[in-house]
mmCIF file of C-alpha atoms in Angstrom:
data_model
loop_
_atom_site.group_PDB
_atom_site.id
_atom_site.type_symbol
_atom_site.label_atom_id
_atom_site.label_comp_id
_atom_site.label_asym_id
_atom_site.label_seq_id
_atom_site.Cartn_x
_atom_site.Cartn_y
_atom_site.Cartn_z
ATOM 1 C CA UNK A 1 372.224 109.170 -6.906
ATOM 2 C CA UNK A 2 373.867 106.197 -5.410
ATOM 3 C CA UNK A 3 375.382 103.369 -7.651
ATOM 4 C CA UNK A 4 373.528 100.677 -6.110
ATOM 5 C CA UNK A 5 370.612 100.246 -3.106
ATOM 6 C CA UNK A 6 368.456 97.277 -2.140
ATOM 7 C CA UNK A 7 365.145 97.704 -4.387
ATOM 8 C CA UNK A 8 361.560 97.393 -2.677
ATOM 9 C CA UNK A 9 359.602 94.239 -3.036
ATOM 10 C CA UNK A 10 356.608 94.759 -5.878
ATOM 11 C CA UNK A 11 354.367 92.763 -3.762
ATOM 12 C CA UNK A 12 354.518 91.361 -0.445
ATOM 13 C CA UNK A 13 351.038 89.315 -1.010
ATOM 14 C CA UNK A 14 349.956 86.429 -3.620
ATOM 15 C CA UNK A 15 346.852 84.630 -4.209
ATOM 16 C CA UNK A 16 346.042 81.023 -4.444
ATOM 17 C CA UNK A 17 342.387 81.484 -5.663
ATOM 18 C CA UNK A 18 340.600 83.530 -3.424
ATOM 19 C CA UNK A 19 343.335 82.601 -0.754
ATOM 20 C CA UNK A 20 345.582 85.104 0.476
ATOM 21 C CA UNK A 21 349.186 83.857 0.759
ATOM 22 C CA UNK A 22 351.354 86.577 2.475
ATOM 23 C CA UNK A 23 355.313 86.928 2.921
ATOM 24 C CA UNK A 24 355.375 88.392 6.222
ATOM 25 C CA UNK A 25 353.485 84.739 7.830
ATOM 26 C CA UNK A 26 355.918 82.619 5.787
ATOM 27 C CA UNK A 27 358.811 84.100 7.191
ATOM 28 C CA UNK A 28 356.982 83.984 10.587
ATOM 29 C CA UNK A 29 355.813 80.199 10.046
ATOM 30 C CA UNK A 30 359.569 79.574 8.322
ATOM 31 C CA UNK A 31 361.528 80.649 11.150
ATOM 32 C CA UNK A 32 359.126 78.699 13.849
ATOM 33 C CA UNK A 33 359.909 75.850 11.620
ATOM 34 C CA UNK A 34 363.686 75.902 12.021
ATOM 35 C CA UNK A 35 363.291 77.046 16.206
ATOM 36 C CA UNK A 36 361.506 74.341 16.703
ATOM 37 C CA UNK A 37 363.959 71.856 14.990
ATOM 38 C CA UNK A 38 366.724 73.242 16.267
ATOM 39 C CA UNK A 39 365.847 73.327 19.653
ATOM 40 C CA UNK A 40 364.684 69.246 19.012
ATOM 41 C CA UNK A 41 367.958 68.440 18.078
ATOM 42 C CA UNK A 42 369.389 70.015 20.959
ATOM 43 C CA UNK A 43 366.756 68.735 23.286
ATOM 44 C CA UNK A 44 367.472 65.428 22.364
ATOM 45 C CA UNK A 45 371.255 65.467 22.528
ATOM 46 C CA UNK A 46 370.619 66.757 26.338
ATOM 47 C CA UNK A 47 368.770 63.823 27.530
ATOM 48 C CA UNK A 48 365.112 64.887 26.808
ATOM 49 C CA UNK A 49 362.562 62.697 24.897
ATOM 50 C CA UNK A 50 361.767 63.084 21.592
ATOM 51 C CA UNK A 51 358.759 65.411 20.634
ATOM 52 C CA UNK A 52 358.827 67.261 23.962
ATOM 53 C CA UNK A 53 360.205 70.028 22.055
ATOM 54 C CA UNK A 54 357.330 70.071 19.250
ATOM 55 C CA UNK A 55 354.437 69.687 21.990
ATOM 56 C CA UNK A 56 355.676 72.776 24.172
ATOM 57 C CA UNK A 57 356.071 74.583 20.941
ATOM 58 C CA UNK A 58 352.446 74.493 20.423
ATOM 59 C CA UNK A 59 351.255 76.832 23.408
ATOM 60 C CA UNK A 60 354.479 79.081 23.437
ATOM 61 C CA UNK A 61 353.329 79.871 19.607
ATOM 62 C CA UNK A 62 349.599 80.255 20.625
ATOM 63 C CA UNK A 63 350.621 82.641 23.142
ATOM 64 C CA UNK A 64 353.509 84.323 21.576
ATOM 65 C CA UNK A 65 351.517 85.546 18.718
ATOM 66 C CA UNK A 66 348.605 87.034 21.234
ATOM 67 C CA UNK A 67 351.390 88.310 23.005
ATOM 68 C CA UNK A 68 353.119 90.194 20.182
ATOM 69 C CA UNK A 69 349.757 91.065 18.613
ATOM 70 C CA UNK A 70 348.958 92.888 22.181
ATOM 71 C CA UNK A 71 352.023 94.505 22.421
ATOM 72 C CA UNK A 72 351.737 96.197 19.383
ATOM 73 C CA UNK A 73 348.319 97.483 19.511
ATOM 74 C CA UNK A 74 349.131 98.643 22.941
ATOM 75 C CA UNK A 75 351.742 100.201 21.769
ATOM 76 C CA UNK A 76 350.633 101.556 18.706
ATOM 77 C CA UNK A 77 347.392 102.455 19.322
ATOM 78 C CA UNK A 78 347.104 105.873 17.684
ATOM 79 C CA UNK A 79 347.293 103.375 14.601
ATOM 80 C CA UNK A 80 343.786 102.055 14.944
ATOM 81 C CA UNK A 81 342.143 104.071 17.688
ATOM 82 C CA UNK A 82 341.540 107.458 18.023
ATOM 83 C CA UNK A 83 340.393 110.899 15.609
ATOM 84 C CA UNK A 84 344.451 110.185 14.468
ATOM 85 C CA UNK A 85 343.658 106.720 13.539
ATOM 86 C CA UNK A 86 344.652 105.281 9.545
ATOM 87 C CA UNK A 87 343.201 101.939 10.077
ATOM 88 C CA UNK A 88 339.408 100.866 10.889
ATOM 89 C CA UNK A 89 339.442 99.402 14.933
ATOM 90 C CA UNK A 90 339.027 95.831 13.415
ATOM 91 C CA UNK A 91 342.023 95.667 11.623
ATOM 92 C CA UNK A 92 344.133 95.780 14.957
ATOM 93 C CA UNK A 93 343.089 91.671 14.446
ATOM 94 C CA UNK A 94 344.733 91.292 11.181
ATOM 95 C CA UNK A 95 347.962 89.816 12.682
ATOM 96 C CA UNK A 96 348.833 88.953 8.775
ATOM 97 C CA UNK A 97 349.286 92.577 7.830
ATOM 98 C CA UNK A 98 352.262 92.985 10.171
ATOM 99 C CA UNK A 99 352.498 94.336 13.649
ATOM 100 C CA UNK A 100 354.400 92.066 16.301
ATOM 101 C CA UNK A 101 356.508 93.179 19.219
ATOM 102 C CA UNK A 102 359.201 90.656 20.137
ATOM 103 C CA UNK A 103 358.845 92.252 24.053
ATOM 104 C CA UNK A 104 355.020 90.661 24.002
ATOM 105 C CA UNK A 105 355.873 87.653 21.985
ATOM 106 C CA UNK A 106 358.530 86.209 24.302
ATOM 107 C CA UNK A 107 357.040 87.213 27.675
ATOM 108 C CA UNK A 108 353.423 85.364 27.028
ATOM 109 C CA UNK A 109 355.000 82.858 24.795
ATOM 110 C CA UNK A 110 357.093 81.912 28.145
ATOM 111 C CA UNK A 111 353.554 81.688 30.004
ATOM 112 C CA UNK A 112 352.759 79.230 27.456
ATOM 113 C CA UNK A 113 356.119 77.112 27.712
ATOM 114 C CA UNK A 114 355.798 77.345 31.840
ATOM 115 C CA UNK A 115 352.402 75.958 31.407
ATOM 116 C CA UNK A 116 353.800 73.297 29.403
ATOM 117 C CA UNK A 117 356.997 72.409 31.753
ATOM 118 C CA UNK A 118 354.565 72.487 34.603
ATOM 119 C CA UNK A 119 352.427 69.844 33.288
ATOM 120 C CA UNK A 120 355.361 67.439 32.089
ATOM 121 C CA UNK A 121 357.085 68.388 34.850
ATOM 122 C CA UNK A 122 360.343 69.588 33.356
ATOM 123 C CA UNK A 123 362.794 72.282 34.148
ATOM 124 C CA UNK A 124 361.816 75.652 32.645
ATOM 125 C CA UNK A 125 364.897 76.960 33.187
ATOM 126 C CA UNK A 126 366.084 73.724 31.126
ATOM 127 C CA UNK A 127 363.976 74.365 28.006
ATOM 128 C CA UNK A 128 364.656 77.775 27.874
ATOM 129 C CA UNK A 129 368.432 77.332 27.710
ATOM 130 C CA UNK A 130 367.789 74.348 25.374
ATOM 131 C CA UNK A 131 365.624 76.753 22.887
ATOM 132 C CA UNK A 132 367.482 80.101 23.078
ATOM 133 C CA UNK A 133 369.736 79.734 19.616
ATOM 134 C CA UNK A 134 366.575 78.580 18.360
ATOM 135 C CA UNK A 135 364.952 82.091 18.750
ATOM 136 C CA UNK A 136 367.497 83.602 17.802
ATOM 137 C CA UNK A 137 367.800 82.288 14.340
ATOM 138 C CA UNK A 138 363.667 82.638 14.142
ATOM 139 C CA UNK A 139 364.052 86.119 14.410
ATOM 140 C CA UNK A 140 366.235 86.592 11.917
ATOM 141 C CA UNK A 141 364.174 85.163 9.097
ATOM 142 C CA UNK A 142 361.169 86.853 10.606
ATOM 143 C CA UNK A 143 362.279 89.742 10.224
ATOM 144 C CA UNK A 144 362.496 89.468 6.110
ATOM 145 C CA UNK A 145 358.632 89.434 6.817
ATOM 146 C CA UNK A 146 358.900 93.373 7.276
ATOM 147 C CA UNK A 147 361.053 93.906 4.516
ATOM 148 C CA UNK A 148 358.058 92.411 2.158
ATOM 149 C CA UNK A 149 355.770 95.077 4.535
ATOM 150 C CA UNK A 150 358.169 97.896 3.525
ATOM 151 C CA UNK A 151 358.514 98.281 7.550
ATOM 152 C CA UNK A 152 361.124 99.083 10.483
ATOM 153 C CA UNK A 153 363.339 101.018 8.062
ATOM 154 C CA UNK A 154 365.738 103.511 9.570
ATOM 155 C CA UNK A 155 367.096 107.239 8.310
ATOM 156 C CA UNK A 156 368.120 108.205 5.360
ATOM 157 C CA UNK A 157 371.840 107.038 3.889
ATOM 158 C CA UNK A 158 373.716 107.517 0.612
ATOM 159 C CA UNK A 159 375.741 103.730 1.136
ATOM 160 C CA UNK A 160 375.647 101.172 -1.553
ATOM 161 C CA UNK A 161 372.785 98.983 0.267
ATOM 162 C CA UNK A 162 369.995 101.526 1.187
ATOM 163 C CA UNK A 163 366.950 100.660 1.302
ATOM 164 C CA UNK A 164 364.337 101.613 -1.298
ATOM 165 C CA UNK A 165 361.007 102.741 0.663
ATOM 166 C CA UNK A 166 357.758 103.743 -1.504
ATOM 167 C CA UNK A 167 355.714 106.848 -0.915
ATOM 168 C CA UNK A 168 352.370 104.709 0.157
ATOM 169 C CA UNK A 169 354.797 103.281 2.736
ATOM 170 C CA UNK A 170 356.307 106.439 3.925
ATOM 171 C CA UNK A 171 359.364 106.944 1.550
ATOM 172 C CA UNK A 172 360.214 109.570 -0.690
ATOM 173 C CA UNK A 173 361.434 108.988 -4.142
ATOM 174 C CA UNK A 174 365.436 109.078 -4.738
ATOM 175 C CA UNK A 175 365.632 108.523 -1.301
ATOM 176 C CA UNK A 176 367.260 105.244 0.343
ATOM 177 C CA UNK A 177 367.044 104.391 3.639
ATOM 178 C CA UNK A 178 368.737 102.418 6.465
ATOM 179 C CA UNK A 179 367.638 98.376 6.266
ATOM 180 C CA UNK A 180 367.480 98.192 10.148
ATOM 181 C CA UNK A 181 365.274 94.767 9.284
ATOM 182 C CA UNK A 182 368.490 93.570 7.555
ATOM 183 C CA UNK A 183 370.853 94.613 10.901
ATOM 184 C CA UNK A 184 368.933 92.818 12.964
ATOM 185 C CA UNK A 185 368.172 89.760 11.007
ATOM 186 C CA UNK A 186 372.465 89.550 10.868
ATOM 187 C CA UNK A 187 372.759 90.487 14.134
ATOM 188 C CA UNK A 188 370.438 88.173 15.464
ATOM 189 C CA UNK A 189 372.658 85.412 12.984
ATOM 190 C CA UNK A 190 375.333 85.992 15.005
ATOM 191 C CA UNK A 191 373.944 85.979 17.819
ATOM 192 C CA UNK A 192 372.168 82.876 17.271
ATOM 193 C CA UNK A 193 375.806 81.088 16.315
ATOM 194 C CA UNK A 194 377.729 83.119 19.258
ATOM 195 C CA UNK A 195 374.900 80.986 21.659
ATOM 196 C CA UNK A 196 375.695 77.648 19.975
ATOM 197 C CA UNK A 197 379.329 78.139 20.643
ATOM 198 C CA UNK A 198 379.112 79.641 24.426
ATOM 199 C CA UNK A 199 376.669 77.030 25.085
ATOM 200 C CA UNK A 200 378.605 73.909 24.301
ATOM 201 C CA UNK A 201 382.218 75.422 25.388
ATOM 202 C CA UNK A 202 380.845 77.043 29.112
ATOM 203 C CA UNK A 203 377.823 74.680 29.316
ATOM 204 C CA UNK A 204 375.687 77.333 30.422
ATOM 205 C CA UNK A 205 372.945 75.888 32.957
ATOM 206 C CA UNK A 206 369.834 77.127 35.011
ATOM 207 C CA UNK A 207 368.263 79.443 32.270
ATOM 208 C CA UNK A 208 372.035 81.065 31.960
ATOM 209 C CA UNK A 209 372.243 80.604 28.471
ATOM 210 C CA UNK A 210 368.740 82.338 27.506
ATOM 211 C CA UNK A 211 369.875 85.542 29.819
ATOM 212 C CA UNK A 212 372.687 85.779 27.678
ATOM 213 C CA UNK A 213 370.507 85.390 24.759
ATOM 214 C CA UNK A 214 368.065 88.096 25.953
ATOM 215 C CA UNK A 215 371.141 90.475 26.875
ATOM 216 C CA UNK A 216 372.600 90.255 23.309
ATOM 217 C CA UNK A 217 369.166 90.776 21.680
ATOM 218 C CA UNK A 218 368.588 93.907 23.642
ATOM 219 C CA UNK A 219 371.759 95.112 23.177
ATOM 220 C CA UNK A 220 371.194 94.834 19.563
ATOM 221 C CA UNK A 221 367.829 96.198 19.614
ATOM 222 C CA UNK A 222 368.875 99.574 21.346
ATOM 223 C CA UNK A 223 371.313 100.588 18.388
ATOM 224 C CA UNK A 224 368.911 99.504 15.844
ATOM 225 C CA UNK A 225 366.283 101.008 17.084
ATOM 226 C CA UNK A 226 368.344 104.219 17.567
ATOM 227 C CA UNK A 227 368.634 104.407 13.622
ATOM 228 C CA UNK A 228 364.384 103.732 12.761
ATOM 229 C CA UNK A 229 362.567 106.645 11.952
ATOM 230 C CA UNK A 230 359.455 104.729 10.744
ATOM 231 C CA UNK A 231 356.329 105.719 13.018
ATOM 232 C CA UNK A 232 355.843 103.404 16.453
ATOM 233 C CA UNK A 233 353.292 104.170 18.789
ATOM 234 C CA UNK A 234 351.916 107.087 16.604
ATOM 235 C CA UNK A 235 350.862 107.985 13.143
ATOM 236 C CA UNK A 236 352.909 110.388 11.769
ATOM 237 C CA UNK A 237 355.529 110.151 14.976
ATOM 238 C CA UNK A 238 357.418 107.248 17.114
ATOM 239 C CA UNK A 239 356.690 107.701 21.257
ATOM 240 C CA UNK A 240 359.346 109.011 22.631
ATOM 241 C CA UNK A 241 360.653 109.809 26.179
ATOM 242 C CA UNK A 242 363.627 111.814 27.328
ATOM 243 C CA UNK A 243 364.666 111.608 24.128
ATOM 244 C CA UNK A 244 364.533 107.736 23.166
ATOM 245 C CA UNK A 245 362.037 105.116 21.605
ATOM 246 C CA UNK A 246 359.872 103.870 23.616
ATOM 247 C CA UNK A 247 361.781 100.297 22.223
ATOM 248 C CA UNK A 248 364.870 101.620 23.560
ATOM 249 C CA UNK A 249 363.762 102.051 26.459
ATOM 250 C CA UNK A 250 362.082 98.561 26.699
ATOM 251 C CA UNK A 251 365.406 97.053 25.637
ATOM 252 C CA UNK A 252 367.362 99.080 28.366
ATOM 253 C CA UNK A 253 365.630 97.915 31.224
ATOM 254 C CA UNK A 254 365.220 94.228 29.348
ATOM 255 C CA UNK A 255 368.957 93.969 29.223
ATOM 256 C CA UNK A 256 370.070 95.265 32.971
ATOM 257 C CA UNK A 257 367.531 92.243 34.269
ATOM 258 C CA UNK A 258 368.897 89.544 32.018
ATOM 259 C CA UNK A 259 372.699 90.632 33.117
ATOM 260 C CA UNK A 260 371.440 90.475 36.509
ATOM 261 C CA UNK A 261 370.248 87.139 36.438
ATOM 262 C CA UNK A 262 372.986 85.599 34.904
ATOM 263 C CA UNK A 263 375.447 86.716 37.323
ATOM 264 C CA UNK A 264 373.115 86.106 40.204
ATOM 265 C CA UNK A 265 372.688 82.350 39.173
ATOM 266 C CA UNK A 266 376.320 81.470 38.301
ATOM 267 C CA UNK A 267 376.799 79.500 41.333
ATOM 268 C CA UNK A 268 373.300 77.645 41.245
ATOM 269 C CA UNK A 269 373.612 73.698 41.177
ATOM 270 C CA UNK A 270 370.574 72.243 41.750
ATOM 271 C CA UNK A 271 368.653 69.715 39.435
ATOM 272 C CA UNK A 272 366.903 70.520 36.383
ATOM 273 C CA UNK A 273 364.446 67.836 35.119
ATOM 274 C CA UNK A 274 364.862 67.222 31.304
ATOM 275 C CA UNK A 275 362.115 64.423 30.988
ATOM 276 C CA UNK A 276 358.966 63.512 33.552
ATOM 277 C CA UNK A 277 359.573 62.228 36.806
ATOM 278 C CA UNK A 278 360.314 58.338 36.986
ATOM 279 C CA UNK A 279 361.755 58.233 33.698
ATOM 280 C CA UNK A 280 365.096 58.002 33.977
ATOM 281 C CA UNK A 281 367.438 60.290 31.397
ATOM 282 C CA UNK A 282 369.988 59.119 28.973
ATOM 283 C CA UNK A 283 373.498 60.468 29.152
ATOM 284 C CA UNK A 284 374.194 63.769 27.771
ATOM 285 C CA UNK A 285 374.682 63.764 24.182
ATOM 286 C CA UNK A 286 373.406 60.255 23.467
ATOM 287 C CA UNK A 287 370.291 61.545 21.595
ATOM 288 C CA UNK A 288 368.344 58.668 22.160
ATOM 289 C CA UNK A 289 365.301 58.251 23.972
ATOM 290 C CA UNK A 290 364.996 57.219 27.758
ATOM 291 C CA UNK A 291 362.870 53.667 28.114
ATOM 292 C CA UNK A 292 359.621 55.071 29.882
ATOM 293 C CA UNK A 293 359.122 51.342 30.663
ATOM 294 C CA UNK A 294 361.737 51.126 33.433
ATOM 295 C CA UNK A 295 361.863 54.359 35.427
ATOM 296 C CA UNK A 296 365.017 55.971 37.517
ATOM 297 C CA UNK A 297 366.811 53.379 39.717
ATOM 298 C CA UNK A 298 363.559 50.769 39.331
ATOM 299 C CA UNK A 299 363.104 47.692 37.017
ATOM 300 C CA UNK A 300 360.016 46.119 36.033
ATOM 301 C CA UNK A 301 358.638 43.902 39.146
ATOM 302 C CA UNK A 302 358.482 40.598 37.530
ATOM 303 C CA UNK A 303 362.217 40.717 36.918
ATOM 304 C CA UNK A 304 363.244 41.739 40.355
ATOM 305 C CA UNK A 305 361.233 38.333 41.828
ATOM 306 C CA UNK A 306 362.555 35.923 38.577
ATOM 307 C CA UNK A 307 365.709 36.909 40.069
ATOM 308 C CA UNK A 308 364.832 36.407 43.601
ATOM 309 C CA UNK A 309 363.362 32.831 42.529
ATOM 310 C CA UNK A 310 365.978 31.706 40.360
ATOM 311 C CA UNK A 311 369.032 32.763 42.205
ATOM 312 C CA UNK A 312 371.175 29.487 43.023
ATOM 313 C CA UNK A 313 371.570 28.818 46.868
ATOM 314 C CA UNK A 314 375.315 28.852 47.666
ATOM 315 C CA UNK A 315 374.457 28.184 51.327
ATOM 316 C CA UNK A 316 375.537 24.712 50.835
ATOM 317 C CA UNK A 317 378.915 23.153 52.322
ATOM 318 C CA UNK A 318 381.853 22.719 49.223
ATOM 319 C CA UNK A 319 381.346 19.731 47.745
ATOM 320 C CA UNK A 320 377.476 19.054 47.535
ATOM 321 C CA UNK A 321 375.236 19.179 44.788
ATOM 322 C CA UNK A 322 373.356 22.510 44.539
ATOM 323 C CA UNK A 323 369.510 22.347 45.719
ATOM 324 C CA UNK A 324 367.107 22.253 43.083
ATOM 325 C CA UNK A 325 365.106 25.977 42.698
ATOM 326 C CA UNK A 326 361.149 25.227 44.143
ATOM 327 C CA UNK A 327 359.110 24.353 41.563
ATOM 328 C CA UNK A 328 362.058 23.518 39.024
ATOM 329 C CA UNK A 329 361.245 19.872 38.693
ATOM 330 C CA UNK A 330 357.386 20.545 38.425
ATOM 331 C CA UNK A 331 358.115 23.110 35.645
ATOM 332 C CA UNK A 332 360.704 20.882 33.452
ATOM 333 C CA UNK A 333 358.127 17.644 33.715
ATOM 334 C CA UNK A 334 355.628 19.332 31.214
ATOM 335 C CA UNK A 335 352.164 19.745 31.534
ATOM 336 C CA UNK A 336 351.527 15.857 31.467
ATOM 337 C CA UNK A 337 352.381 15.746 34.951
ATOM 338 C CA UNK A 338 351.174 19.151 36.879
ATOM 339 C CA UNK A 339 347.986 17.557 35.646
ATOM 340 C CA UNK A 340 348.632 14.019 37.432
ATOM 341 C CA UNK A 341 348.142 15.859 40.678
ATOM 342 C CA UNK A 342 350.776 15.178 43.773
ATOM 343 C CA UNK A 343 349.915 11.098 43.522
ATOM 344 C CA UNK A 344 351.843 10.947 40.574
ATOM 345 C CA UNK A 345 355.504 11.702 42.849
ATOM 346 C CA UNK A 346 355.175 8.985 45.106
ATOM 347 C CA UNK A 347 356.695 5.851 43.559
ATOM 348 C CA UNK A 348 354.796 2.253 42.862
ATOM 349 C CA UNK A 349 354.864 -0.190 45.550
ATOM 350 C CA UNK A 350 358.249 -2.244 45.000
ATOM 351 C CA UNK A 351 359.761 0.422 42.308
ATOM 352 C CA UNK A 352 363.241 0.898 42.911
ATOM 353 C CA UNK A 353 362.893 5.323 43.349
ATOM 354 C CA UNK A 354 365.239 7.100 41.160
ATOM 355 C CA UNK A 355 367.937 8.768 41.691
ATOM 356 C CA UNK A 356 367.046 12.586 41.754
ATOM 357 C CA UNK A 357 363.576 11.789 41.876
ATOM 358 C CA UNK A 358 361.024 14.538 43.006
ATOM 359 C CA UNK A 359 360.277 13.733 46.653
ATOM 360 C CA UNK A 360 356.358 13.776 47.704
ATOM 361 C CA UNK A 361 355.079 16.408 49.799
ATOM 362 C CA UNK A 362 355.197 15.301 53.900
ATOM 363 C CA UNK A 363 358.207 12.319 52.973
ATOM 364 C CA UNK A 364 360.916 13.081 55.095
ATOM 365 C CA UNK A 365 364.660 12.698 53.935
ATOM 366 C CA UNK A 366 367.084 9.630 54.912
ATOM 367 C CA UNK A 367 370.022 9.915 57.099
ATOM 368 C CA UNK A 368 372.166 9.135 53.951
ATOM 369 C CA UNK A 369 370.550 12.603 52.429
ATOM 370 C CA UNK A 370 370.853 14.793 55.293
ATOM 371 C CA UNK A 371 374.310 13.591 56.276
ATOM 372 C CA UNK A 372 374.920 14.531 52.019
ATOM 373 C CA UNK A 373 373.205 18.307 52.719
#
């Protein structure tokens, strides 16, 4: 009998009232939580606007969690469908109870952030590189979800942390087992910190940064999943084929395309847009937010003619006194006398005129003047 082991939880469900409260959607909802602040931070320290991150998060949740759901059904259909089946049809619904494949979580939760990027018209290459630690480090506390479901255990073992399974969940008693849910939460840990670090050293561009994210998560995935014996794709039995997990196999093919792609774009330079066109970003690493008020290369119209009114003539030969702006001498005599009407500029019969006076409209300069201009 081993000297130590990691004990089952006694419940993985609490009630507040009638109202189920369940540990496998708080771990779920914690690690969205964190993604979604992490990737903010990031966001924000790129150049992007604050919130963008939040509002895409939205629809890439929305459609991550129909995408995982459908995965696993698909996938594990003998589990609800069927003469084989141990659950009633409905239940393939109950997200809650468990039953999420990553695989159809991040390939219709990226339909969800395209949509998003499309309609903002940002980079989705951009976003994805921005949010990849982010996932990372959800996964990881998602995963404790299964170890409240008793779930994704692997083989038997005899070291110190085994797993304690119980018979309604498949286990048999004395028996520990591998905690594969506690490999992959570490290993998607450091993963999550590896990306951080690559990221701001290499400054990994052009959706770079999430291929290496999705090549170290499948690369993970295949050993792990190598070491489950809990039942995927069948009641009593995981699918298999040529000898793997159907998982393995998923992660094989997953990894291959994201090496691929990060070699084949390692020489791509072209823009990626990290807020909506005509607002101009801020430097990298400012973490501010761009002024939507005064878009790329453009300011507001009412300064660009101020300073076309007001700029000071330098036209004039050295020596002479500058030439008053138009409308400078209506403007500083005050109300009182833009209501007085043009008659009020032309001087009293026998009044000496001033010197600098405003001239009347039509009154034509004196030699003295002109020979002075």
């Amino acid at each position: 009998m081993p000297l130590a082991s990691i004990p089952s939880p006694s419940q993985g469900v609490w009630y507040l009232g009638f109202i189920p409260i369940r540990a496998y959607a708080l771990c779920i909802v914690a690690g969205v939580i964190f993604a979604v602040w992490l990737s903010e931070r990031r966001w924000r320290a790129r150049g992007g606007q604050k919130g963008t991150i939040i509002d895409i998060a939205v629809p890439a949740v929305i459609f991550g969690l129909i995408g995982g759901r459908l995965y696993h059904v698909i996938t594990d259909w003998q589990m609800y469908f069927g003469s084989r089946a141990i659950k009633p049809a409905y239940k393939a619904l109950f997200i809650w109870e468990g039953g999420l494949g990553i695989w159809g979580a991040i390939a219709l939760g990226g339909v969800g952030v395209w949509i998003a990027c499309r309609r903002r018209g940002l980079s989705l290459s951009a976003v994805a590189d921005t949010v990849a630690p982010g996932i990372a480090f959800a996964q990881a506390i998602g995963r404790w979800g299964n170890y409240f479901n008793q779930e994704l255990y692997g083989g038997p073992t005899t070291l110190p942390w085994g797993l304690e399974i119980d018979q309604q969940h498949g286990g048999e008693p004395g028996v520990l087992y591998h905690p594969t849910f506690l490999y992959e939460s570490l290993w998607n840990v450091a993963l999550g910190f590896l990306l951080l670090f690559v990221g701001s050293r290499l400054r990994l561009r052009h959706g770079r940064l999430f291929a290496l994210y999705v090549a170290g998560y499948t690369l993970g995935r295949f050993w792990i999943e190598g070491l489950r014996i809990d039942p995927v794709g069948g009641v009593d039995h995981a699918v298999t084929f040529l000898g793997m997990r159907l998982n393995q196999w998923t992660a094989l093919v997953v990894f291959v395309g994201a090496v691929v792609y990060f070699f084949a774009t390692r020489n791509k330079d072209t823009v990626e847009h990290v807020v909506p066109p005509g607002v101009q970003p801020l430097a990298e690493g400012d973490g501010a937010v761009a002024d939507p008020a005064h878009p790329a290369d453009q300011a507001d119209e009412a300064e660009t003619s101020g300073a076309a009114r007001t700029e000071p003539d330098t036209s004039a030969e050295p020596g002479a006194e500058p030439m008053e702006p138009a409308g400078a001498a209506e403007a500083e005599a005050g109300p009182e006398r833009a209501e007085a009407g043009p008659e009020s500029t032309v001087k009293a019969e026998g009044e000496p005129e001033a010197e600098g006076a405003a001239r009347a409209p039509g009154e034509h300069a004196t030699a003295e003047e002109k020979h002075a201009r």
